[in-house]
Short mmCIF file of C-alpha atoms in Angstrom, two decimals:
data_model
loop_
_atom_site.label_atom_id
_atom_site.label_comp_id
_atom_site.label_asym_id
_atom_site.label_seq_id
_atom_site.Cartn_x
_atom_site.Cartn_y
_atom_site.Cartn_z
CA UNK A 50 -1.64 -7.89 -17.41
CA UNK A 51 -2.51 -7.00 -13.84
CA UNK A 52 0.04 -8.06 -11.39
CA UNK A 53 -2.55 -8.63 -8.54
CA UNK A 54 -5.92 -9.56 -9.19
CA UNK A 55 -8.85 -9.60 -6.53
CA UNK A 56 -12.16 -10.57 -7.97
CA UNK A 57 -14.42 -10.35 -5.05
CA UNK A 58 -15.48 -6.72 -4.97
CA UNK A 59 -17.64 -7.36 -1.98
CA UNK A 60 -18.15 -10.12 0.46
CA UNK A 61 -20.36 -11.06 3.50
CA UNK A 62 -19.76 -13.16 6.36
CA UNK A 63 -21.49 -14.17 9.49
CA UNK A 64 -19.82 -13.17 12.63
CA UNK A 65 -17.81 -16.17 13.95
CA UNK A 66 -17.63 -17.89 10.70
CA UNK A 67 -14.48 -18.00 8.43
CA UNK A 68 -14.15 -16.30 5.21
CA UNK A 69 -11.69 -16.53 2.15
CA UNK A 70 -10.71 -13.59 0.19
CA UNK A 71 -9.15 -14.50 -3.16
CA UNK A 72 -5.89 -12.91 -4.66
CA UNK A 73 -3.82 -14.20 -7.69
CA UNK A 74 -0.84 -12.65 -8.78
CA UNK A 75 1.34 -12.66 -11.97
CA UNK A 76 5.20 -12.48 -11.81
CA UNK A 77 8.11 -14.17 -13.79
CA UNK A 78 10.57 -13.08 -10.94
CA UNK A 79 11.43 -16.30 -8.91
CA UNK A 80 11.47 -14.35 -5.68
CA UNK A 81 8.83 -12.28 -4.29
CA UNK A 82 6.64 -11.47 -1.34
CA UNK A 83 2.94 -11.31 -0.87
CA UNK A 84 1.17 -9.19 1.45
CA UNK A 85 -2.19 -8.50 2.93
CA UNK A 86 -3.30 -5.29 4.09
CA UNK A 87 -6.67 -4.17 5.98
CA UNK A 88 -8.12 -0.51 5.31
CA UNK A 89 -10.91 0.31 7.84
CA UNK A 90 -13.28 3.31 7.05
CA UNK A 91 -10.66 5.21 8.99
CA UNK A 92 -8.46 4.98 5.96
CA UNK A 93 -5.01 3.67 7.24
CA UNK A 94 -3.34 0.71 5.86
CA UNK A 95 -2.88 -2.04 8.33
CA UNK A 96 -0.40 -4.98 7.71
CA UNK A 97 -1.89 -8.33 8.51
CA UNK A 98 0.16 -10.92 6.95
CA UNK A 99 3.31 -11.82 4.62
CA UNK A 100 4.35 -14.75 2.65
CA UNK A 101 7.56 -15.29 1.05
CA UNK A 102 7.84 -17.11 -2.50
CA UNK A 103 10.25 -19.49 -0.88
CA UNK A 104 8.52 -20.10 2.31
CA UNK A 105 7.50 -23.66 2.47
CA UNK A 106 4.75 -23.25 5.06
CA UNK A 107 1.66 -21.15 4.63
CA UNK A 108 1.86 -18.20 7.07
CA UNK A 109 -0.32 -17.44 9.86
CA UNK A 110 -0.75 -14.69 12.31
CA UNK A 111 -3.49 -15.04 14.87
CA UNK A 112 -7.01 -15.50 13.07
CA UNK A 113 -5.22 -14.72 9.61
CA UNK A 114 -3.75 -17.19 7.61
CA UNK A 115 -2.62 -17.20 3.97
CA UNK A 116 -3.22 -20.08 1.73
CA UNK A 117 -0.19 -19.95 -0.74
CA UNK A 118 -0.55 -22.23 -3.81
CA UNK A 119 2.48 -21.37 -5.92
CA UNK A 120 1.76 -23.44 -8.79
CA UNK A 121 -1.48 -21.57 -9.29
CA UNK A 122 -0.23 -18.25 -8.11
CA UNK A 123 -2.87 -17.69 -5.60
CA UNK A 124 -2.53 -16.18 -2.00
CA UNK A 125 -5.62 -16.43 -0.47
CA UNK A 126 -6.57 -14.71 3.07
CA UNK A 127 -8.31 -16.87 5.50
CA UNK A 128 -9.80 -15.14 8.51
CA UNK A 129 -11.19 -17.38 10.93
CA UNK A 130 -13.94 -16.69 13.65
CA UNK A 131 -14.84 -13.20 11.95
CA UNK A 132 -15.68 -10.21 14.31
CA UNK A 133 -17.50 -7.16 13.65
CA UNK A 134 -14.41 -5.32 13.63
CA UNK A 135 -13.14 -7.20 10.75
CA UNK A 136 -15.43 -5.25 8.32
CA UNK A 137 -12.96 -3.25 6.04
CA UNK A 138 -11.41 -3.27 2.63
CA UNK A 139 -8.72 -5.92 2.29
CA UNK A 140 -5.89 -5.42 -0.20
CA UNK A 141 -3.55 -8.14 -1.69
CA UNK A 142 -0.16 -6.70 -2.55
CA UNK A 143 3.11 -8.10 -3.88
CA UNK A 144 6.64 -7.10 -4.28
CA UNK A 145 9.26 -8.62 -6.42
CA UNK A 146 12.74 -8.79 -5.31
CA UNK A 147 13.87 -6.97 -8.39
CA UNK A 148 11.54 -4.30 -8.13
CA UNK A 149 10.97 -1.05 -6.13
CA UNK A 150 7.21 -0.78 -5.57
CA UNK A 151 4.35 -2.89 -4.02
CA UNK A 152 1.59 -3.92 -6.52
CA UNK A 153 -1.98 -3.69 -5.05
CA UNK A 154 -5.18 -5.40 -6.00
CA UNK A 155 -8.49 -3.51 -6.20
CA UNK A 156 -9.49 -4.82 -2.90
CA UNK A 157 -12.43 -6.71 -1.32
CA UNK A 158 -14.82 -5.12 0.74
CA UNK A 159 -15.75 -7.39 3.51
CA UNK A 160 -18.92 -7.01 5.85
CA UNK A 161 -19.31 -9.01 8.82
CA UNK A 162 -22.87 -9.54 9.83
CA UNK A 163 -24.05 -10.06 13.40
CA UNK B 145 8.62 3.93 18.41
CA UNK B 146 6.93 6.12 16.04
CA UNK B 147 5.77 4.75 12.91
CA UNK B 148 5.54 6.53 9.64
CA UNK B 149 4.04 10.01 10.07
CA UNK B 150 2.24 12.17 7.38
CA UNK B 151 0.75 15.55 7.55
CA UNK B 152 -1.50 17.25 7.07
CA UNK B 153 -4.17 14.26 7.41
CA UNK B 154 -6.46 16.21 5.50
CA UNK B 155 -5.81 19.05 2.89
CA UNK B 156 -8.37 21.12 0.87
CA UNK B 157 -7.17 23.04 -1.97
CA UNK B 158 -8.76 25.07 -4.83
CA UNK B 159 -8.03 24.48 -8.43
CA UNK B 160 -4.76 25.93 -9.44
CA UNK B 161 -3.11 25.95 -5.97
CA UNK B 162 -0.18 24.02 -4.75
CA UNK B 163 -0.49 21.09 -2.63
CA UNK B 164 2.65 20.00 -0.25
CA UNK B 165 2.27 16.51 1.31
CA UNK B 166 4.98 15.57 3.92
CA UNK B 167 6.10 12.16 5.16
CA UNK B 168 8.51 11.38 8.13
CA UNK B 169 9.61 7.74 7.84
CA UNK B 170 10.09 5.50 10.60
CA UNK B 171 13.35 5.76 12.55
CA UNK B 172 16.03 3.94 10.87
CA UNK B 173 14.45 4.00 7.37
CA UNK B 174 16.05 5.58 4.48
CA UNK B 175 13.71 4.44 1.80
CA UNK B 176 10.58 6.46 1.27
CA UNK B 177 7.78 5.46 -1.28
CA UNK B 178 4.63 7.48 -2.45
CA UNK B 179 1.37 6.01 -3.43
CA UNK B 180 -1.94 7.35 -4.51
CA UNK B 181 -5.24 5.74 -3.98
CA UNK B 182 -8.19 7.14 -6.12
CA UNK B 183 -11.89 6.71 -4.67
CA UNK B 184 -12.77 2.78 -4.72
CA UNK B 185 -9.52 1.75 -5.99
CA UNK B 186 -6.23 0.33 -4.82
CA UNK B 187 -3.00 1.99 -4.11
CA UNK B 188 -0.81 2.99 -7.08
CA UNK B 189 2.97 3.40 -6.96
CA UNK B 190 4.11 6.81 -7.66
CA UNK B 191 7.75 7.28 -6.91
CA UNK B 192 10.64 5.75 -4.65
CA UNK B 193 13.35 8.02 -2.95
CA UNK B 194 16.38 7.42 -0.81
CA UNK B 195 18.05 10.31 0.93
CA UNK B 196 18.65 13.16 -1.71
CA UNK B 197 18.03 10.66 -4.54
CA UNK B 198 14.95 9.66 -6.90
CA UNK B 199 15.20 5.86 -7.50
CA UNK B 200 12.20 5.22 -9.39
CA UNK B 201 9.55 7.78 -10.53
CA UNK B 202 7.88 5.61 -13.00
CA UNK B 203 4.48 6.06 -11.51
CA UNK B 204 4.62 9.76 -11.20
CA UNK B 205 2.67 11.87 -13.77
CA UNK B 206 5.18 14.04 -15.92
CA UNK B 207 3.83 17.52 -15.20
CA UNK B 208 2.93 19.05 -12.05
CA UNK B 209 3.99 16.43 -9.56
CA UNK B 210 7.65 16.21 -7.92
CA UNK B 211 9.04 14.52 -5.04
CA UNK B 212 12.11 15.19 -2.77
CA UNK B 213 13.64 13.53 0.31
CA UNK B 214 16.31 15.99 1.42
CA UNK B 215 19.28 14.88 3.63
CA UNK B 216 17.53 16.67 6.62
CA UNK B 217 13.70 16.83 7.10
CA UNK B 218 10.78 15.06 5.66
CA UNK B 219 9.79 13.61 2.19
CA UNK B 220 7.78 15.94 0.33
CA UNK B 221 5.22 15.41 -2.45
CA UNK B 222 4.50 18.56 -4.22
CA UNK B 223 1.65 18.95 -6.76
CA UNK B 224 1.45 22.24 -8.49
CA UNK B 225 -1.85 23.78 -10.15
CA UNK B 226 -3.95 21.11 -8.53
CA UNK B 227 -7.05 19.72 -10.35
CA UNK B 228 -10.14 17.88 -9.31
CA UNK B 229 -8.83 14.50 -10.79
CA UNK B 230 -6.01 15.17 -8.04
CA UNK B 231 -8.30 14.61 -5.37
CA UNK B 232 -7.21 11.17 -3.70
CA UNK B 233 -5.46 9.71 -0.48
CA UNK B 234 -1.88 9.95 -0.80
CA UNK B 235 0.02 7.22 1.20
CA UNK B 236 3.69 7.33 2.21
CA UNK B 237 5.70 4.07 3.07
CA UNK B 238 8.95 3.42 4.59
CA UNK B 239 11.36 0.59 4.55
CA UNK B 240 14.86 -0.58 5.48
CA UNK B 241 16.98 -1.78 2.47
CA UNK B 242 18.41 -5.32 3.14
CA UNK B 243 19.72 -6.57 0.16
CA UNK B 244 18.41 -9.84 -0.72
CA UNK B 245 15.36 -9.57 1.22
CA UNK B 246 11.76 -8.56 0.48
CA UNK B 247 11.47 -5.49 2.59
CA UNK B 248 8.36 -4.94 4.11
CA UNK B 249 6.95 -1.43 3.64
CA UNK B 250 5.48 0.42 6.56
CA UNK B 251 2.67 2.65 5.64
CA UNK B 252 1.38 5.99 7.13
CA UNK B 253 -1.96 6.90 7.63
CA UNK B 254 -2.46 9.00 4.54
CA UNK B 255 -3.14 12.43 3.32
CA UNK B 256 -6.65 12.94 1.81
CA UNK B 257 -6.45 15.79 -0.66
CA UNK B 258 -9.73 17.40 -1.71
CA UNK B 259 -9.56 19.76 -4.66
CA UNK B 260 -12.61 21.91 -4.87
#
């Protein structure tokens, strides 16, 4: 089974609007962390936001927030007030406390329309 | 405070040649991870190393690929006798190792390998 599933290959959003990028995960480990990364066309991986499995509140970092629904095993990224510079690939990732690696989803390509 | 450094950023090799990719972790980090990103895909784990030790190489192809992280110097990912299917972006990440905590991995800019 896939550890991380991103079902939206591509998304479009109007500038200044909010957009939600979906991510579901699969783990039996009680302790894990969820991460979102942005990969612009230049190729580097830019860390955006982190959510721990025991965190009571949803993580927020500026215009980024993580809608964490533990029972549904989802960790959707919400980008508010989209900007043209937000156009990029977005990857959801998970690390289990018992494991060594990050598991990445296949990514969502976000295009912000002026 | 330098981040994770990788070089070269771009590498072109002909089939059958060797590729050597280097990674210098963030200052104070002793754990290094290598990932491969094929075109249009997410990152896939290859290998996890600490200084002088390979901890987990479950994602590494059994042949032609090797990795090391010597006591001194950068971590090296070595691909022998490259084939066209090795063309990909190779990312290195480093982390601390704080027990009982999910340690964030900091990624380098990647090396883009093209095999002609």
